[in-house]
Short mmCIF file of C-alpha atoms in Angstrom, two decimals:
data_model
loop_
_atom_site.label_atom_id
_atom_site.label_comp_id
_atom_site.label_asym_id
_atom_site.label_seq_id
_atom_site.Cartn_x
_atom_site.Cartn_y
_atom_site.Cartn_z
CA UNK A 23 15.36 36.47 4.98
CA UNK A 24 14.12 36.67 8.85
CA UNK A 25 15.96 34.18 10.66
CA UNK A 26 15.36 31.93 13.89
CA UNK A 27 17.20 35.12 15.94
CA UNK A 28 14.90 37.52 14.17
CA UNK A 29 11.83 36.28 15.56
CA UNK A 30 13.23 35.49 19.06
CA UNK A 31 14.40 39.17 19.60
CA UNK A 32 11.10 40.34 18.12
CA UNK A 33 8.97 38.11 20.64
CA UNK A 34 11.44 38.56 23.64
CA UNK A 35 11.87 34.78 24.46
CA UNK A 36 14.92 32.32 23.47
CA UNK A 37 15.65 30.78 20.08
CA UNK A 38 15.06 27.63 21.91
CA UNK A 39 11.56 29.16 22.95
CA UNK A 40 10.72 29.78 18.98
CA UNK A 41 12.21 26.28 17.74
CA UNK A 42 10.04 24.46 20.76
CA UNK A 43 7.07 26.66 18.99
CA UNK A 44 7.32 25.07 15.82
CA UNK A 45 8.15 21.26 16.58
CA UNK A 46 6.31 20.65 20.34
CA UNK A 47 3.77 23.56 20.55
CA UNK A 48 1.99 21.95 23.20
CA UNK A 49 4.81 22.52 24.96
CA UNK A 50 4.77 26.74 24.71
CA UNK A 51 2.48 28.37 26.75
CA UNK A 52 -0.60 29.69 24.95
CA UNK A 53 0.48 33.63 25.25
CA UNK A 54 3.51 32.77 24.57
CA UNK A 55 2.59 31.01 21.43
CA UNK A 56 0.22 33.93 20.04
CA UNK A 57 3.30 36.06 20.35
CA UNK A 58 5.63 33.64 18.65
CA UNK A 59 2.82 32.99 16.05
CA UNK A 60 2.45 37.25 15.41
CA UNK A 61 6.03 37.66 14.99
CA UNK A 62 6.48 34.94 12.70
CA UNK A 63 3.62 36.24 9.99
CA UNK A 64 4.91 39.54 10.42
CA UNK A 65 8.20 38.69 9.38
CA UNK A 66 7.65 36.26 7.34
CA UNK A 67 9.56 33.67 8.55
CA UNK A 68 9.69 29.74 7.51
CA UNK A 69 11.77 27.88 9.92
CA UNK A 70 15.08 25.61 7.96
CA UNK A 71 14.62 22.22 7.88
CA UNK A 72 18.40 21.86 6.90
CA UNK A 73 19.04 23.99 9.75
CA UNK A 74 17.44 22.24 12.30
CA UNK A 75 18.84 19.17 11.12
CA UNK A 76 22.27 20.00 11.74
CA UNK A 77 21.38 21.76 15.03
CA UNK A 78 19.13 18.42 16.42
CA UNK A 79 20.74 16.33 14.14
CA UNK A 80 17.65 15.40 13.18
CA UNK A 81 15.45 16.38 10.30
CA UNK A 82 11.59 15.95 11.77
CA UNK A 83 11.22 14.00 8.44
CA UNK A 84 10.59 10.68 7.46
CA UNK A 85 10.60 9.01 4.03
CA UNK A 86 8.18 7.15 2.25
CA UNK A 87 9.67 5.40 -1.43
CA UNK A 88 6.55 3.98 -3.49
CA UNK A 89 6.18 2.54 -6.77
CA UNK A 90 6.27 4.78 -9.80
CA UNK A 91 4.35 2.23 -12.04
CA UNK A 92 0.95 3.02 -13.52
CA UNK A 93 -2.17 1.41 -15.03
CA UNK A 94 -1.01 1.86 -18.88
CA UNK A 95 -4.09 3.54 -19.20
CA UNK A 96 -3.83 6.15 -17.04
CA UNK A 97 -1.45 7.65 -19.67
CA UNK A 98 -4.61 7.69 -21.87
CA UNK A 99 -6.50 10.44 -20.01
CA UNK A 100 -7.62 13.50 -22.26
CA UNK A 101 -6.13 16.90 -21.55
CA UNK A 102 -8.84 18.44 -19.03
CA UNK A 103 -9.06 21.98 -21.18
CA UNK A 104 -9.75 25.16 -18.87
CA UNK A 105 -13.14 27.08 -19.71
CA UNK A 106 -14.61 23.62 -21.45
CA UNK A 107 -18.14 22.76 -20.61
CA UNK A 108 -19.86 21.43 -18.24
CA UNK A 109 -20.18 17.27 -19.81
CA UNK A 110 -23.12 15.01 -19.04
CA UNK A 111 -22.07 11.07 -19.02
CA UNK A 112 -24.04 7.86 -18.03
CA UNK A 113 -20.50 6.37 -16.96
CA UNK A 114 -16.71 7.23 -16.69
CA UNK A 115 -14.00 5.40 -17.94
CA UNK A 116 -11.19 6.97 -16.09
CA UNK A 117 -9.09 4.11 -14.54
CA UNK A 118 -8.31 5.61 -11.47
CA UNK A 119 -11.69 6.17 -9.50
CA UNK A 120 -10.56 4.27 -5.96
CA UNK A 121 -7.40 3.60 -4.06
CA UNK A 122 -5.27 1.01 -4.36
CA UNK A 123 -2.84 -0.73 -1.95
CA UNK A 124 0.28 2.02 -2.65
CA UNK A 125 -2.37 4.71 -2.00
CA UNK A 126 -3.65 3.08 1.50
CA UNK A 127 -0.24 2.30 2.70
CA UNK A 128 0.52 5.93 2.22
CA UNK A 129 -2.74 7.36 3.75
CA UNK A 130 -1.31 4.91 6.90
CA UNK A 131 2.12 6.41 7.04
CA UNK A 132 0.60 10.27 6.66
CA UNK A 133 -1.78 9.84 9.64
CA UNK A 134 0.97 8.04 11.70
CA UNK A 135 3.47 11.05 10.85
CA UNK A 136 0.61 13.58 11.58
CA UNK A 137 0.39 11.64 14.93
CA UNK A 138 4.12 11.93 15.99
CA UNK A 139 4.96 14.80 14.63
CA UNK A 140 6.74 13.99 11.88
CA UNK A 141 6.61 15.41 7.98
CA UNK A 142 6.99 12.82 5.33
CA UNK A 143 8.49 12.92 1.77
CA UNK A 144 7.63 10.87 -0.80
CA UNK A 145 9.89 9.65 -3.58
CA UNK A 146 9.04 7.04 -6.46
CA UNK A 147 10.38 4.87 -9.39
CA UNK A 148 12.01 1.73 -10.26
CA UNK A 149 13.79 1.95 -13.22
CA UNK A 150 16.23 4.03 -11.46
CA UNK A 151 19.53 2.14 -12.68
CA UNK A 152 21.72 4.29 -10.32
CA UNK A 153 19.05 4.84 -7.63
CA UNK A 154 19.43 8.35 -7.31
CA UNK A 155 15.75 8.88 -5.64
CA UNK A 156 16.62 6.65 -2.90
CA UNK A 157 19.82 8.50 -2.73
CA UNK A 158 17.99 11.69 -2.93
CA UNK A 159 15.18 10.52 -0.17
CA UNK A 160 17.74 9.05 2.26
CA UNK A 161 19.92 12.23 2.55
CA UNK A 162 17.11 14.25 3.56
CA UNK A 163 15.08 12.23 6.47
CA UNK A 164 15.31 10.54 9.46
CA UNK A 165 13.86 7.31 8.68
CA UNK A 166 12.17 5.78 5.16
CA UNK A 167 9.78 3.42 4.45
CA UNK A 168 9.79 1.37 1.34
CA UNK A 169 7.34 -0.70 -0.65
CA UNK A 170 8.24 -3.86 -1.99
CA UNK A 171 10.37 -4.38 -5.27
CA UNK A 172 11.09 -0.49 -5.26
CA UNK A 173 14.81 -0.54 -4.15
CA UNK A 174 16.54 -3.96 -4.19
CA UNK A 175 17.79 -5.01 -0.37
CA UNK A 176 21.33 -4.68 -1.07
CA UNK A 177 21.01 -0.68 -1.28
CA UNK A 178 18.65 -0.18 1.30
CA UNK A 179 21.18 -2.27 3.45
CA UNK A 180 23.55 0.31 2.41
CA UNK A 181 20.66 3.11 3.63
CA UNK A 182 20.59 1.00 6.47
CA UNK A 183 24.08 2.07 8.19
CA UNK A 184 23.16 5.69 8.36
CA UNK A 185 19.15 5.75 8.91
CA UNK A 186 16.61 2.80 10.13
CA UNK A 187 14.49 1.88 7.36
CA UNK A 188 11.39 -0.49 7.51
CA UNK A 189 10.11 -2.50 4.39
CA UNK A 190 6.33 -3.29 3.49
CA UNK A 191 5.85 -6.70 2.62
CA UNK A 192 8.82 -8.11 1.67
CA UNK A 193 10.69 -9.73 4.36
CA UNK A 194 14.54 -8.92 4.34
CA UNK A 195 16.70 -12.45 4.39
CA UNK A 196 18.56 -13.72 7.55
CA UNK A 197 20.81 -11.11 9.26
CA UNK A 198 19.69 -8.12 7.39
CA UNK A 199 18.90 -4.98 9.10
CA UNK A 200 15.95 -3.75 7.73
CA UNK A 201 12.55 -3.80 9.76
CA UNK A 202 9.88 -5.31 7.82
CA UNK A 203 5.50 -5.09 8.30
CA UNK A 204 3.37 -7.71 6.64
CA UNK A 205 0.25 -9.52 7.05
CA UNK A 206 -0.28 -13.34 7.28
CA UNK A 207 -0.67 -14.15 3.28
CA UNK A 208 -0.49 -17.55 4.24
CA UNK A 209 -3.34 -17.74 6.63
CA UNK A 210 -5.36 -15.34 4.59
CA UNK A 211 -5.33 -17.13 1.10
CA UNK A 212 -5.27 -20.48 3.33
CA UNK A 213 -8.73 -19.33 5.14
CA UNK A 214 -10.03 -18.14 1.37
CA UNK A 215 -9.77 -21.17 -0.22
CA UNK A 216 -10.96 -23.57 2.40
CA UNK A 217 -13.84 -20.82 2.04
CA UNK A 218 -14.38 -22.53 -1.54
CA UNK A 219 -13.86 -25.84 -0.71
CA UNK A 220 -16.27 -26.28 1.79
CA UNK A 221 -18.93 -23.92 1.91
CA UNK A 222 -19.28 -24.10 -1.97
CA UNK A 223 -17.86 -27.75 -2.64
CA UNK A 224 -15.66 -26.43 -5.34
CA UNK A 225 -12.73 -28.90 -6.62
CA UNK A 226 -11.28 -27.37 -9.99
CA UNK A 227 -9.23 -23.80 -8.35
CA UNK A 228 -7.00 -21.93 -10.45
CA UNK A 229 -4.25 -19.30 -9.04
CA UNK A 230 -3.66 -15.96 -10.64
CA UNK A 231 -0.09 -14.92 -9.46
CA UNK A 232 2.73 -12.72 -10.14
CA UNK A 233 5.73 -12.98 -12.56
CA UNK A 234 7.74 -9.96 -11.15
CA UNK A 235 10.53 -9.35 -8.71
CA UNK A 236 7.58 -8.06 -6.32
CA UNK A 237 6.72 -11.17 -6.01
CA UNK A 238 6.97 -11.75 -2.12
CA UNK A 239 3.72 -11.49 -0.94
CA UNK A 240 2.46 -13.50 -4.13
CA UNK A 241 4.58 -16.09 -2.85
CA UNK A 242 3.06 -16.89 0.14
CA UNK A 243 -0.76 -15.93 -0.83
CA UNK A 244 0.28 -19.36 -3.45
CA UNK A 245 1.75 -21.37 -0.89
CA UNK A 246 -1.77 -20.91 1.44
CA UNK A 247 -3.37 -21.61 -2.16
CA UNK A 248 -1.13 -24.91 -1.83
CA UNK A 249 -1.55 -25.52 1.46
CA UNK A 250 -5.46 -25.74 1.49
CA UNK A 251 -5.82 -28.15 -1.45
CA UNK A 252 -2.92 -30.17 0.09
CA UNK A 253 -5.25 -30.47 3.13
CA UNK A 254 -8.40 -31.30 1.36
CA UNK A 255 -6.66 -33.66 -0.51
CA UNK A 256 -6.94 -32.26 -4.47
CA UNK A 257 -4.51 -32.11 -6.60
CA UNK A 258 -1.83 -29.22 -5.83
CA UNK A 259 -0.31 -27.39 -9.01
CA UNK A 260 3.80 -26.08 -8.90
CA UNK A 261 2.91 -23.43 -10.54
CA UNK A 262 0.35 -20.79 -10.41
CA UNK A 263 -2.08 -21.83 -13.71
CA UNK A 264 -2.13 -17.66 -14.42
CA UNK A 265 0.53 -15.49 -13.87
CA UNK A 266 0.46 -12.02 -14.65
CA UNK A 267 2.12 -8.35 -13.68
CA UNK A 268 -0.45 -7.14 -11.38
CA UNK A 269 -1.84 -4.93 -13.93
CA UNK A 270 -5.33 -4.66 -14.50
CA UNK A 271 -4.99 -4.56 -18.42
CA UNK A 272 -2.67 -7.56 -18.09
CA UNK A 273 -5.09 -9.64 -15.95
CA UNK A 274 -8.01 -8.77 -18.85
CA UNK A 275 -5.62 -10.36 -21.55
CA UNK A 276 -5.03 -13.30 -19.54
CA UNK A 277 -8.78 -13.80 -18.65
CA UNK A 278 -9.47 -13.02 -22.77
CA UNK A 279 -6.90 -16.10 -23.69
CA UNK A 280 -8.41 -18.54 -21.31
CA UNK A 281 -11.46 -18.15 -22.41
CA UNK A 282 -10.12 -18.78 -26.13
CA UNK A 283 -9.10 -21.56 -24.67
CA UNK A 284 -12.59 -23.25 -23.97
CA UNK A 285 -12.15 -24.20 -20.59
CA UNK A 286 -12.85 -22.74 -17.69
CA UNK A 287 -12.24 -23.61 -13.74
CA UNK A 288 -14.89 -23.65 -11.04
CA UNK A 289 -13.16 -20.55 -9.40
CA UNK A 290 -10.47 -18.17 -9.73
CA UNK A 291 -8.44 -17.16 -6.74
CA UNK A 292 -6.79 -14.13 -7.58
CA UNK A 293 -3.51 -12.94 -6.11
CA UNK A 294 -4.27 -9.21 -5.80
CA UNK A 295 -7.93 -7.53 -6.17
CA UNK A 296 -6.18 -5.17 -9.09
CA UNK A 297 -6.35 -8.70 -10.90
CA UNK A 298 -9.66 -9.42 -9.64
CA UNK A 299 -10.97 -6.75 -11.01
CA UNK A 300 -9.54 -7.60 -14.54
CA UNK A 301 -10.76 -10.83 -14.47
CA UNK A 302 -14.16 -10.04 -13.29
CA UNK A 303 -14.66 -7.65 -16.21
CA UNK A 304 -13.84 -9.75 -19.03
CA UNK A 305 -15.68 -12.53 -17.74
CA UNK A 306 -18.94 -10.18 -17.19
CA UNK A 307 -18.14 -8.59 -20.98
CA UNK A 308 -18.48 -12.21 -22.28
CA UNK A 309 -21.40 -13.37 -20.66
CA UNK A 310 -19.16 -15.38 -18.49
CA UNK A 311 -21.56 -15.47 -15.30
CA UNK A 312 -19.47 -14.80 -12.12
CA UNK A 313 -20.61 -16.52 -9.99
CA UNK A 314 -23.01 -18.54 -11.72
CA UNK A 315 -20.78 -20.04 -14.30
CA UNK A 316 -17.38 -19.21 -12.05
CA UNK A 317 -16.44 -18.12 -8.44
CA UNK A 318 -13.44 -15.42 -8.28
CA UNK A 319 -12.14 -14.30 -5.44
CA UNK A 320 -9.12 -11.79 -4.96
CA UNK A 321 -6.58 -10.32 -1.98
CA UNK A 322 -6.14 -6.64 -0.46
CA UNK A 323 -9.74 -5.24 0.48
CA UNK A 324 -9.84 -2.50 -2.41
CA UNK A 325 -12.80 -0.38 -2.03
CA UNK A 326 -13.72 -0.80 -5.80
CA UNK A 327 -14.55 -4.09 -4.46
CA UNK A 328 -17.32 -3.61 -2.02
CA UNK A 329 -19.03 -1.49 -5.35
CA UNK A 330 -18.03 -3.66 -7.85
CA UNK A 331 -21.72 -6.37 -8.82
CA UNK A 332 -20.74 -9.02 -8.15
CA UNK A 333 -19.03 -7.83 -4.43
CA UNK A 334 -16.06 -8.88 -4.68
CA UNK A 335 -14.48 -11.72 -2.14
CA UNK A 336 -11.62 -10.85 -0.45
CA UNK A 337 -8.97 -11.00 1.70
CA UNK A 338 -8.94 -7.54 3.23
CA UNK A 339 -5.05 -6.63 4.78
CA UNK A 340 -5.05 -3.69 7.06
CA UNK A 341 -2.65 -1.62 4.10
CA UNK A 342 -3.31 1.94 6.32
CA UNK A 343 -2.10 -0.12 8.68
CA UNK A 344 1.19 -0.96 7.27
CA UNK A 345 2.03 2.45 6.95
CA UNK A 346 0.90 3.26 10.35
CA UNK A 347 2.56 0.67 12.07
CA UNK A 348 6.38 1.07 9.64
CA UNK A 349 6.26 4.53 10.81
CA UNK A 350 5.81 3.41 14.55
CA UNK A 351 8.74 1.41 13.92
CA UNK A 352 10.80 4.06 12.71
CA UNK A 353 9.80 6.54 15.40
CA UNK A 354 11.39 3.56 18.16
CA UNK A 355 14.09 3.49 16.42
CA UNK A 356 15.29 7.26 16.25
CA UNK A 357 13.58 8.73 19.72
CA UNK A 358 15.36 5.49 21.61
CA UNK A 359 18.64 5.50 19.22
CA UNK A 360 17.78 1.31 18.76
CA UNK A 361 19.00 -0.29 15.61
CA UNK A 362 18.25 -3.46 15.73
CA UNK A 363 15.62 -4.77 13.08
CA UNK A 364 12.07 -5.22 14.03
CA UNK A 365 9.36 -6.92 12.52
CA UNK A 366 5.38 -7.45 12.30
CA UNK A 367 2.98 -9.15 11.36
CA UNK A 368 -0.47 -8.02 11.09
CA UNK A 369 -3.37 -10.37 11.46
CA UNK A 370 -6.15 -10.30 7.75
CA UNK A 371 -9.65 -10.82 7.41
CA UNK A 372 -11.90 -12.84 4.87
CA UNK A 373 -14.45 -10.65 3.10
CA UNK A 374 -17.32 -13.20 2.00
CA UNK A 375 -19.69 -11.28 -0.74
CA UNK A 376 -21.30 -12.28 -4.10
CA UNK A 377 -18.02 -13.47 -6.20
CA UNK A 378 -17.81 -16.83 -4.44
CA UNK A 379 -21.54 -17.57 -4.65
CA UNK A 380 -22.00 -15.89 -0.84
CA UNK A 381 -25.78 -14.17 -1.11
CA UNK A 382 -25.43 -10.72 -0.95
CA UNK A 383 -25.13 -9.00 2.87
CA UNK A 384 -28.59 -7.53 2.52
CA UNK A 385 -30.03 -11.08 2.31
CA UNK A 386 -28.46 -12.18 4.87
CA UNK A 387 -29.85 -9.92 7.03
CA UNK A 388 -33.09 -10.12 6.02
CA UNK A 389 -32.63 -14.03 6.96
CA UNK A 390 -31.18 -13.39 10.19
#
């Protein structure tokens, strides 16, 4: 295999010419670079990210550890067969037709890392007793960003001593060093359901929340739940009414045994659009009119919610953002050698459309 010498004594400049080539280009003057770039295809070569880690001591690389959970679902899928015909459908029912958060939080991170630089590598799970993909991950980058729930803190604190790592979402307790981004759940959900009780006069609310570990961010969205009907003066429940996993099929079920129940709230405020979405569909499949007969409302700005009829009311979070702004983080920390945690907080935004009993936006324009 051509090495990093190869191509240097084929071009006629320095190894430290060629490396510059490949990691600050801008950097190489442009002849320079069209020889470099000749050389290399003609040889063949593919520079060693091991090797340039142990020459820079860095690898150019950070990581990005998501969630290796899917909609149950999604396992459903039909084999797509090679040579099949061409299908004609009014509708499909695949379950993955939009984003979600995981997905925009990684978009984030990829454009950040495209900005600085940097490659990323992506590794997943969470029933990973021994944690070997965190293991795996760490070993191999600079830096690594982690969503919520993925790794417990205790390991990533471990991580911690050798590389800088930033969580999404949850925030790491008192003394820890991991860097943490969120967004004001608080505020948001607080701002949402002061939404319902005054521009809609709504009293009954229920809460949809979380029952796992990842529960962080459900946490607080309840607490500005809380803190709103504490304000207005309304009863204020311990408990969210409806707690679920997160999972779309799991929010349906929930929606399908309240209504067995017979009685319904004025609104639903919804930890997470992915239960939004759930809810929404049962109710509509039951002739449940949302909003006529009940306002829902959920938290994330999914873009299945802008199509979804009713337009679904949100709280949108900036999640590209997240992944942007954790891999900003980590970039401080390695170019300036700073360990010390650091942490954000990035500011949400209510997304009034049908759900709540807002009139669509085309009316209001046509008012204005």
């Amino acid at each position: 295999m051509p090495t990093v010498y190869d191509v240097a004594s084929v071009a006629g400049v320095s190894t430290a010419t060629v490396s510059r080539y490949f990691r600050q280009p801008e950097k190489v003057a442009e002849a320079t670079r069209e020889k470099i770039r000749s050389v290399v295809v003609a040889l063949g070569y593919v520079p060693s990210g091991s090797a340039r880690g142990l020459a820079a001591r860095q690898t150019g690389v950070f990581g990005l550890c998501t969630w290796g959970r899917h909609e149950p679902d999604e396992f459903a899928l039909p084999p797509l067969e090679a040579g099949a015909p061409v299908s004609i459908a009014r509708d499909v029912a695949e379950p993955r037709l939009y984003p979600l958060f995981a997905d925009e939080v990684l978009r984030g991170a990829q454009l950040e890392c495209t900005v600085r630089g940097f490659a990323l590598m992506l590794g997943w799970g969470e029933d990973d007793p021994g944690h070997a993909m965190i293991s795996e991950v760490a070993g191999r980058v600079d830096g690594l960003v982690v969503l919520p729930g993925v790794v417990p803190d205790e390991v990533l604190e471990h991580v911690a001593r050798r590389i800088p790592v930033v969580v999404i979402a949850d925030p790491p307790g008192a003394g820890s060093p991991l860097s943490h981004v969120t967004v004001d759940n608080v505020g948001g959900m607080r701002a949402m359901t002061d939404h319902l009780l005054a521009a809609h006069g709504l009293r009954d609310l229920w809460f949809v929340g979380l029952q796992e570990r990842r529960s962080a961010d459900g946490a607080e969205r309840f607490q500005g739940f809380r803190s709103a009907l504490r304000a207005a003066q309304l009863p204020v429940p311990d408990e969210p009414q409806l707690r679920g996993t997160g999972f779309r099929v799991d929010a349906r079920a929930m929606t399908e045994e309240m209504l067995r129940g017979g009685s319904l709230p004025e609104a639903i405020v919804c930890g997470s659009d992915q239960i939004a979405l759930g809810v929404i569909d049962v109710l509509v499949r039951n002739g449940v009119r949302v909003p006529g007969d009940i306002a829902v409302t959920g938290f994330d700005g999914l873009d299945a919610g802008r199509f979804l009829r009713p337009g679904l009311t949100t709280v949108r979070q900036p999640m590209d953002a997240l992944g942007r702004v954790a891999v900003e983080l980590l970039t401080d920390q390695v170019s300036q050698g700073r360990r010390a945690p650091a942490h954000r907080q990035l500011p949400v935004q209510v997304v009034l459309r049908e759900s709540c009993g807002c009139p669509p936006a085309q009316a209001v324009a046509r008012a204005g």
